C-alpha positions as CSV (number, residue, x, y, z in Angstrom):
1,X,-10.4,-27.7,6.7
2,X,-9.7,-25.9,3.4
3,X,-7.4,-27.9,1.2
4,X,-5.7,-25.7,-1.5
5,X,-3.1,-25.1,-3.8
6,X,0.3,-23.3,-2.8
7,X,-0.9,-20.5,-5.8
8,X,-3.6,-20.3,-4.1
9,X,-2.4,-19.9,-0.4
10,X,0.2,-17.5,-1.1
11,X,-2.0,-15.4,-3.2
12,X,-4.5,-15.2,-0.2
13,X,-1.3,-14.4,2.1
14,X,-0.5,-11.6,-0.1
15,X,-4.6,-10.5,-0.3
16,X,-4.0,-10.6,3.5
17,X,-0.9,-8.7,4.3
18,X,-2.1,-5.9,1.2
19,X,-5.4,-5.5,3.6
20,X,-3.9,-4.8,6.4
21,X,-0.8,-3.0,5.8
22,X,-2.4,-0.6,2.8
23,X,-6.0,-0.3,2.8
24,X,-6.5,-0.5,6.6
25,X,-4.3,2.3,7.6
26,X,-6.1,4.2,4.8
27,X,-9.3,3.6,6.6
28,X,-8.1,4.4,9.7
29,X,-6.8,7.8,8.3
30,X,-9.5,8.9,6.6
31,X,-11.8,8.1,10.2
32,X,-9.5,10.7,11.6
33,X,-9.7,13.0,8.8
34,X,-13.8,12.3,9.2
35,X,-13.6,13.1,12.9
36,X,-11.0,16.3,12.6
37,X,-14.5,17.8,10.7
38,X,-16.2,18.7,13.7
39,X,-20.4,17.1,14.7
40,X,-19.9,13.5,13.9
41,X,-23.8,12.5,14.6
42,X,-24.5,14.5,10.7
43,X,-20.7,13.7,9.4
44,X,-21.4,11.6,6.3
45,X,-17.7,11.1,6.0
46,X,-17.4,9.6,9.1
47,X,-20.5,7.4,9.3
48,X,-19.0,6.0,5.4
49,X,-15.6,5.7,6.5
50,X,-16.5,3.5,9.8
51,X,-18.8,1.1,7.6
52,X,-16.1,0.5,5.0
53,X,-13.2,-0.1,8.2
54,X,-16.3,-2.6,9.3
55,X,-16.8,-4.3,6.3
56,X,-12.7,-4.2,5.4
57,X,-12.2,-5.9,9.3
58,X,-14.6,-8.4,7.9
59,X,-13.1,-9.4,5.5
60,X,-9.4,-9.5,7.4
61,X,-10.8,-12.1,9.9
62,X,-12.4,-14.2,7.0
63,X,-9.7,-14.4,5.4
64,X,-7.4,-15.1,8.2
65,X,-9.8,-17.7,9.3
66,X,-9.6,-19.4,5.7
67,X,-5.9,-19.3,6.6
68,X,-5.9,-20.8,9.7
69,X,-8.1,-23.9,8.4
70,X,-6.3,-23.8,5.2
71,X,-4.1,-27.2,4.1
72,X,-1.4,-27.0,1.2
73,X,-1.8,-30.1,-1.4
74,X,1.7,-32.1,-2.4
75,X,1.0,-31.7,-6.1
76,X,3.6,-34.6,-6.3
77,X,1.0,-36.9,-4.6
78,X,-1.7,-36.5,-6.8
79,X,-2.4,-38.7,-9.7
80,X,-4.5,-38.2,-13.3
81,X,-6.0,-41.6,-13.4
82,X,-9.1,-39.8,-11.9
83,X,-10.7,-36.1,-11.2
84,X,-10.1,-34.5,-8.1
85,X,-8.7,-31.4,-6.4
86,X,-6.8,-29.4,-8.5
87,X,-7.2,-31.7,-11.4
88,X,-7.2,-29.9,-14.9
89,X,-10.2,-31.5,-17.1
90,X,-11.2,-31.0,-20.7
91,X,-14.2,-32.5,-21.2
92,X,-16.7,-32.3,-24.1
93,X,-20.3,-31.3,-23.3
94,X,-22.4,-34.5,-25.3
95,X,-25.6,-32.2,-26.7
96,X,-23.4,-29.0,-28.6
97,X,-20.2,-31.0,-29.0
98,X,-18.4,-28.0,-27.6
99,X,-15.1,-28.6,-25.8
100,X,-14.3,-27.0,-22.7
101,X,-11.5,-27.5,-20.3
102,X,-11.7,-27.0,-16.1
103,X,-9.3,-26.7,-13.3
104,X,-11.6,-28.0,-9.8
105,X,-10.3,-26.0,-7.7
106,X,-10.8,-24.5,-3.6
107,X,-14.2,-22.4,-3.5
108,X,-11.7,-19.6,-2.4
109,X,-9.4,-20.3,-5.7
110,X,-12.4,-20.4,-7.8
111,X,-12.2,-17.9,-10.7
112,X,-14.1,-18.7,-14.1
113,X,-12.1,-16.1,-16.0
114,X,-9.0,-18.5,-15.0
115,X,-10.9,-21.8,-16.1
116,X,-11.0,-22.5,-12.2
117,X,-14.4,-23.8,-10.8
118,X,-15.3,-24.4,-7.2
119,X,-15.4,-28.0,-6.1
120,X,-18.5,-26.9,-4.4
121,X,-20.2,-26.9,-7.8
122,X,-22.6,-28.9,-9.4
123,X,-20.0,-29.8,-12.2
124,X,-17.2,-30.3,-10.0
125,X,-19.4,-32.8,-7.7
126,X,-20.5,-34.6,-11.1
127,X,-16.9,-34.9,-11.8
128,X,-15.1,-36.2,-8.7
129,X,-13.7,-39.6,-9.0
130,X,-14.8,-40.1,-12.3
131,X,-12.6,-41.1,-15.1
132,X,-11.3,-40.7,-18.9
133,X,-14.0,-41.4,-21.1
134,X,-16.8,-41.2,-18.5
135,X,-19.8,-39.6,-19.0
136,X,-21.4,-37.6,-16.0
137,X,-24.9,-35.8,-16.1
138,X,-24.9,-32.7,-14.4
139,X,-28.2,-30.6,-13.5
140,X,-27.6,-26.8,-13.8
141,X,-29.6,-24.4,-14.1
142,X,-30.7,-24.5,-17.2
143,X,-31.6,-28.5,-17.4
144,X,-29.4,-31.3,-17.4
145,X,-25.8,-31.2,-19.0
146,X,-23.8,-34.6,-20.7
147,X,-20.2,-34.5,-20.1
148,X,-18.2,-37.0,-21.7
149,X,-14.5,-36.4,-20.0
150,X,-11.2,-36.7,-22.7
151,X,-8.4,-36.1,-20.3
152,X,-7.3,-35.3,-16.9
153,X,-4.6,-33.5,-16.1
154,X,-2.2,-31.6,-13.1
């Protein structure tokens, strides 16, 4: 089961319906372009255009498979008295004194550039159930990390 935010389900419907109603008929059209070109056992443009339909079908039945297990969280339900799913953290890393603020979110929702990090990750797993004014280590790859945590939020 994959719990996630409403954003973030309806932005992976949307991923969904854009792959199959766009790119996949594209595919298919430029197979029968491929195919229209005569020998396809030396037809580059075939061969490419049947790899990518592969790889774009893989990626349709991941995605409706994340769907299928997928779970919407009431955002009403959840609190800020500790960190959890969705929570928004700003934390302050002990050792440079450098602030930085985190939203733990569905390894599918996950985006850095966004401030969103996967609940999967070391951090996030430090994190979990831990409140304001805590201070979690956290190994990463390059040695151990002190977080001290300032605030939770939704």
């Amino acid at each position: 089961m994959e719990y996630m935010s409403q954003e973030g389900y309806d932005k992976l419907v949307a991923e969904l319906r854009h792959m199959e109603s766009v790119e996949l008929p594209q595919v298919r059209d430029a197979i029968a372009e491929a195919r229209d070109k005569g020998d396809l056992s030396e037809n580059f443009e075939y061969h490419a255009a049947k790899r990518e339909q592969a790889r774009l079908l893989g990626r349709i039945r991941f995605k409706q498979k994340v769907l299928a297990n997928a779970r919407v969280i009431d955002m009403s339900r959840l609190g800020t008295d500790s960190v959890q799913l969705l929570s928004k953290v700003e934390m302050t890393n002990l050792a440079t004194n450098a602030r930085m603020t985190y939203t733990i979110a569905s390894p599918n929702e996950a985006n850095l550039r966004e401030g969103k990090i996967s609940i999967k990750s070391p951090i996030a797993q430090a994190l979990l159930n831990k409140k304001v004014g805590d201070v979690v280590e956290v190994r990463v790859p390059a040695g151990m990390m002190k977080l001290r945590i300032e605030s939770i939020s939704l």
